Amino acid sequence: ALGAVLLMRFAKEAAKYFDSAEIIELHHNRKLDFPSGTALKTAQLMGEARSQFNLNTHDQTANLPDARGAEYQGIRLHSVRIPGLVAHQEVIFGTTAQTLTLRHDTISRESFMPGVILGIRKITTFNTLLYGLEHLL
C-alpha cells in the first residue's frame, strides 16, 4: 500500500531526531511470518538514518521472556496476529519530553490497488529491475 511506503519514508526521517523507537505490526492470524517484511524494512531504513536507538533504557527485569519483543538494530519490534485484522503498522518514537507516533492501517486489500496501478503506469520508464514502490514515488 502506498500509505505503508510513505510511513517507512516518514519513519526514516523521524529517526534522525528521536533516539528511541519501537515498531508494532499487526496482521491477520493467517500471516505465518513475523515480524512482517514491512516492519523489518522500516527498521532497516530507520537504521540508515540513526545508528543506535534506545540507549537510555535502564536495567529492566523481564517477568516473561521476550515480553519486550524482538530487537533489530536497537529497535524493538512487536508482532500481533489476530483474526479481524488485515495489515497495520505503528512506529512510536520518543525523546526528551515528547513522543511521535506514525501509523498506517490497511482496512481492506483494495488499498493495494493504487500501488499496483502506479507500478503498471511507471514500469516502462525504467530500464532496470526495481524492488519496492518507494522508487516510483
PDB file of C-alpha atoms in Angstrom:
ATOM      1  CA  ALA A   1       0.000   0.000   0.000  1.00  0.00           C
ATOM      2  CA  LEU A   2       1.219   3.479  -0.811  1.00  0.00           C
ATOM      3  CA  GLY A   3       0.466   4.558   2.764  1.00  0.00           C
ATOM      4  CA  ALA A   4       2.831   1.894   4.120  1.00  0.00           C
ATOM      5  CA  VAL A   5       5.586   3.088   1.785  1.00  0.00           C
ATOM      6  CA  LEU A   6       5.057   6.664   2.948  1.00  0.00           C
ATOM      7  CA  LEU A   7       5.095   5.539   6.587  1.00  0.00           C
ATOM      8  CA  MET A   8       8.517   3.975   6.004  1.00  0.00           C
ATOM      9  CA  ARG A   9       9.777   7.188   4.406  1.00  0.00           C
ATOM     10  CA  PHE A  10       8.442   9.328   7.275  1.00  0.00           C
ATOM     11  CA  ALA A  11       9.881   6.920   9.869  1.00  0.00           C
ATOM     12  CA  LYS A  12      13.340   7.191   8.317  1.00  0.00           C
ATOM     13  CA  GLU A  13      13.134  10.981   8.512  1.00  0.00           C
ATOM     14  CA  ALA A  14      11.859  10.988  12.104  1.00  0.00           C
ATOM     15  CA  ALA A  15      14.610   8.573  13.176  1.00  0.00           C
ATOM     16  CA  LYS A  16      17.152  11.362  12.707  1.00  0.00           C
ATOM     17  CA  TYR A  17      15.568  13.326  15.548  1.00  0.00           C
ATOM     18  CA  PHE A  18      14.329  10.718  18.043  1.00  0.00           C
ATOM     19  CA  ASP A  19      16.701   8.440  19.928  1.00  0.00           C
ATOM     20  CA  SER A  20      14.134   5.836  20.977  1.00  0.00           C
ATOM     21  CA  ALA A  21      11.753   3.881  18.762  1.00  0.00           C
ATOM     22  CA  GLU A  22       9.592   0.768  18.705  1.00  0.00           C
ATOM     23  CA  ILE A  23       7.611  -0.817  15.873  1.00  0.00           C
ATOM     24  CA  ILE A  24       4.329  -2.641  16.367  1.00  0.00           C
ATOM     25  CA  GLU A  25       2.917  -4.543  13.409  1.00  0.00           C
ATOM     26  CA  LEU A  26      -0.466  -6.251  13.402  1.00  0.00           C
ATOM     27  CA  HIS A  27      -1.803  -8.719  10.843  1.00  0.00           C
ATOM     28  CA  HIS A  28      -4.495 -11.337  10.376  1.00  0.00           C
ATOM     29  CA  ASN A  29      -3.905 -14.687  12.039  1.00  0.00           C
ATOM     30  CA  ARG A  30      -3.207 -16.427   8.704  1.00  0.00           C
ATOM     31  CA  LYS A  31       0.034 -14.494   8.223  1.00  0.00           C
ATOM     32  CA  LEU A  32       2.598 -17.029   9.337  1.00  0.00           C
ATOM     33  CA  ASP A  33       5.814 -15.000   9.381  1.00  0.00           C
ATOM     34  CA  PHE A  34       6.788 -12.377  11.926  1.00  0.00           C
ATOM     35  CA  PRO A  35       7.883  -9.703  12.093  1.00  0.00           C
ATOM     36  CA  SER A  36       6.470  -8.596   8.763  1.00  0.00           C
ATOM     37  CA  GLY A  37       8.708  -7.625   5.878  1.00  0.00           C
ATOM     38  CA  THR A  38       7.329  -4.094   6.123  1.00  0.00           C
ATOM     39  CA  ALA A  39       8.333  -3.851   9.787  1.00  0.00           C
ATOM     40  CA  LEU A  40      11.831  -5.150   9.021  1.00  0.00           C
ATOM     41  CA  LYS A  41      12.228  -2.754   6.081  1.00  0.00           C
ATOM     42  CA  THR A  42      11.057   0.122   8.282  1.00  0.00           C
ATOM     43  CA  ALA A  43      13.652  -0.788  10.915  1.00  0.00           C
ATOM     44  CA  GLN A  44      16.368  -1.044   8.237  1.00  0.00           C
ATOM     45  CA  LEU A  45      15.525   2.407   6.878  1.00  0.00           C
ATOM     46  CA  MET A  46      15.471   3.874  10.374  1.00  0.00           C
ATOM     47  CA  GLY A  47      18.872   2.283  10.988  1.00  0.00           C
ATOM     48  CA  GLU A  48      20.216   4.063   7.908  1.00  0.00           C
ATOM     49  CA  ALA A  49      19.201   7.377   9.471  1.00  0.00           C
ATOM     50  CA  ARG A  50      20.494   6.670  13.000  1.00  0.00           C
ATOM     51  CA  SER A  51      22.999   4.030  14.031  1.00  0.00           C
ATOM     52  CA  GLN A  52      21.778   3.491  17.602  1.00  0.00           C
ATOM     53  CA  PHE A  53      18.387   3.527  19.302  1.00  0.00           C
ATOM     54  CA  ASN A  54      17.093   3.102  22.834  1.00  0.00           C
ATOM     55  CA  LEU A  55      20.419   3.702  24.563  1.00  0.00           C
ATOM     56  CA  ASN A  56      18.719   5.303  27.565  1.00  0.00           C
ATOM     57  CA  THR A  57      16.986   2.079  28.558  1.00  0.00           C
ATOM     58  CA  HIS A  58      17.712   1.402  32.207  1.00  0.00           C
ATOM     59  CA  ASP A  59      18.187  -2.040  33.694  1.00  0.00           C
ATOM     60  CA  GLN A  60      14.870  -3.775  33.224  1.00  0.00           C
ATOM     61  CA  THR A  61      13.555  -7.066  34.542  1.00  0.00           C
ATOM     62  CA  ALA A  62      11.539  -9.305  32.233  1.00  0.00           C
ATOM     63  CA  ASN A  63       8.675 -11.002  34.035  1.00  0.00           C
ATOM     64  CA  LEU A  64       8.145 -13.072  30.874  1.00  0.00           C
ATOM     65  CA  PRO A  65      10.858 -13.940  28.321  1.00  0.00           C
ATOM     66  CA  ASP A  66      10.648 -11.877  25.122  1.00  0.00           C
ATOM     67  CA  ALA A  67       7.856  -9.682  26.527  1.00  0.00           C
ATOM     68  CA  ARG A  68       9.639  -6.622  25.110  1.00  0.00           C
ATOM     69  CA  GLY A  69       9.644  -8.050  21.580  1.00  0.00           C
ATOM     70  CA  ALA A  70      12.485  -8.822  19.217  1.00  0.00           C
ATOM     71  CA  GLU A  71      15.323  -6.358  18.711  1.00  0.00           C
ATOM     72  CA  TYR A  72      16.727  -5.156  15.403  1.00  0.00           C
ATOM     73  CA  GLN A  73      19.475  -2.511  15.482  1.00  0.00           C
ATOM     74  CA  GLY A  74      18.275  -1.457  18.928  1.00  0.00           C
ATOM     75  CA  ILE A  75      14.671  -1.047  17.755  1.00  0.00           C
ATOM     76  CA  ARG A  76      12.084  -3.251  19.459  1.00  0.00           C
ATOM     77  CA  LEU A  77       9.677  -4.991  17.066  1.00  0.00           C
ATOM     78  CA  HIS A  78       6.368  -6.398  18.266  1.00  0.00           C
ATOM     79  CA  SER A  79       4.146  -8.678  16.171  1.00  0.00           C
ATOM     80  CA  VAL A  80       0.433  -9.305  16.681  1.00  0.00           C
ATOM     81  CA  ARG A  81      -1.525 -11.986  14.805  1.00  0.00           C
ATOM     82  CA  ILE A  82      -5.271 -11.961  15.417  1.00  0.00           C
ATOM     83  CA  PRO A  83      -8.476 -12.559  13.410  1.00  0.00           C
ATOM     84  CA  GLY A  84     -10.231  -9.484  12.048  1.00  0.00           C
ATOM     85  CA  LEU A  85      -7.101  -7.577  11.042  1.00  0.00           C
ATOM     86  CA  VAL A  86      -5.658  -7.042   7.576  1.00  0.00           C
ATOM     87  CA  ALA A  87      -2.340  -5.164   7.971  1.00  0.00           C
ATOM     88  CA  HIS A  88      -1.388  -2.384  10.362  1.00  0.00           C
ATOM     89  CA  GLN A  89       1.884  -0.827  11.469  1.00  0.00           C
ATOM     90  CA  GLU A  90       2.738   1.717  14.108  1.00  0.00           C
ATOM     91  CA  VAL A  91       6.102   3.315  14.803  1.00  0.00           C
ATOM     92  CA  ILE A  92       6.430   5.068  18.142  1.00  0.00           C
ATOM     93  CA  PHE A  93       9.340   7.466  18.623  1.00  0.00           C
ATOM     94  CA  GLY A  94      10.415   9.020  21.889  1.00  0.00           C
ATOM     95  CA  THR A  95      12.907  11.560  23.130  1.00  0.00           C
ATOM     96  CA  THR A  96      13.067  14.035  25.994  1.00  0.00           C
ATOM     97  CA  ALA A  97       9.537  15.104  26.973  1.00  0.00           C
ATOM     98  CA  GLN A  98       7.858  14.104  23.692  1.00  0.00           C
ATOM     99  CA  THR A  99       6.713  11.234  21.508  1.00  0.00           C
ATOM    100  CA  LEU A 100       5.738  10.902  17.857  1.00  0.00           C
ATOM    101  CA  THR A 101       3.505   8.113  16.564  1.00  0.00           C
ATOM    102  CA  LEU A 102       3.213   7.156  12.891  1.00  0.00           C
ATOM    103  CA  ARG A 103       0.538   4.626  11.951  1.00  0.00           C
ATOM    104  CA  HIS A 104      -0.774   3.037   8.779  1.00  0.00           C
ATOM    105  CA  ASP A 105      -3.919   0.907   8.674  1.00  0.00           C
ATOM    106  CA  THR A 106      -4.948  -1.326   5.795  1.00  0.00           C
ATOM    107  CA  ILE A 107      -8.684  -1.772   6.208  1.00  0.00           C
ATOM    108  CA  SER A 108      -9.134  -3.798   3.013  1.00  0.00           C
ATOM    109  CA  ARG A 109      -6.878  -5.413   0.447  1.00  0.00           C
ATOM    110  CA  GLU A 110      -8.306  -2.880  -2.020  1.00  0.00           C
ATOM    111  CA  SER A 111      -5.700  -0.498  -0.603  1.00  0.00           C
ATOM    112  CA  PHE A 112      -3.013  -2.355  -2.552  1.00  0.00           C
ATOM    113  CA  MET A 113      -4.509  -1.461  -5.959  1.00  0.00           C
ATOM    114  CA  PRO A 114      -3.305   2.175  -6.223  1.00  0.00           C
ATOM    115  CA  GLY A 115       0.284   0.934  -5.840  1.00  0.00           C
ATOM    116  CA  VAL A 116      -0.257  -1.802  -8.428  1.00  0.00           C
ATOM    117  CA  ILE A 117      -1.707   0.731 -10.880  1.00  0.00           C
ATOM    118  CA  LEU A 118       1.162   3.150 -10.219  1.00  0.00           C
ATOM    119  CA  GLY A 119       3.641   0.343 -10.929  1.00  0.00           C
ATOM    120  CA  ILE A 120       1.900  -0.598 -14.174  1.00  0.00           C
ATOM    121  CA  ARG A 121       1.913   3.005 -15.364  1.00  0.00           C
ATOM    122  CA  LYS A 122       5.548   3.724 -14.494  1.00  0.00           C
ATOM    123  CA  ILE A 123       7.261   0.399 -15.224  1.00  0.00           C
ATOM    124  CA  THR A 124       8.058   1.315 -18.829  1.00  0.00           C
ATOM    125  CA  THR A 125      10.090   4.342 -17.701  1.00  0.00           C
ATOM    126  CA  PHE A 126      12.751   2.136 -16.071  1.00  0.00           C
ATOM    127  CA  ASN A 127      15.446   0.033 -17.744  1.00  0.00           C
ATOM    128  CA  THR A 128      16.472  -1.930 -14.644  1.00  0.00           C
ATOM    129  CA  LEU A 129      14.804  -4.216 -12.136  1.00  0.00           C
ATOM    130  CA  LEU A 130      13.152  -2.323  -9.292  1.00  0.00           C
ATOM    131  CA  TYR A 131      12.145  -3.699  -5.928  1.00  0.00           C
ATOM    132  CA  GLY A 132       9.676  -1.605  -3.937  1.00  0.00           C
ATOM    133  CA  LEU A 133       7.128   1.091  -4.609  1.00  0.00           C
ATOM    134  CA  GLU A 134       9.346   3.698  -2.957  1.00  0.00           C
ATOM    135  CA  HIS A 135      11.235   4.052  -6.246  1.00  0.00           C
ATOM    136  CA  LEU A 136       8.044   5.069  -8.014  1.00  0.00           C
ATOM    137  CA  LEU A 137       7.017   7.868  -5.648  1.00  0.00           C
TER     138      LEU A 137
END
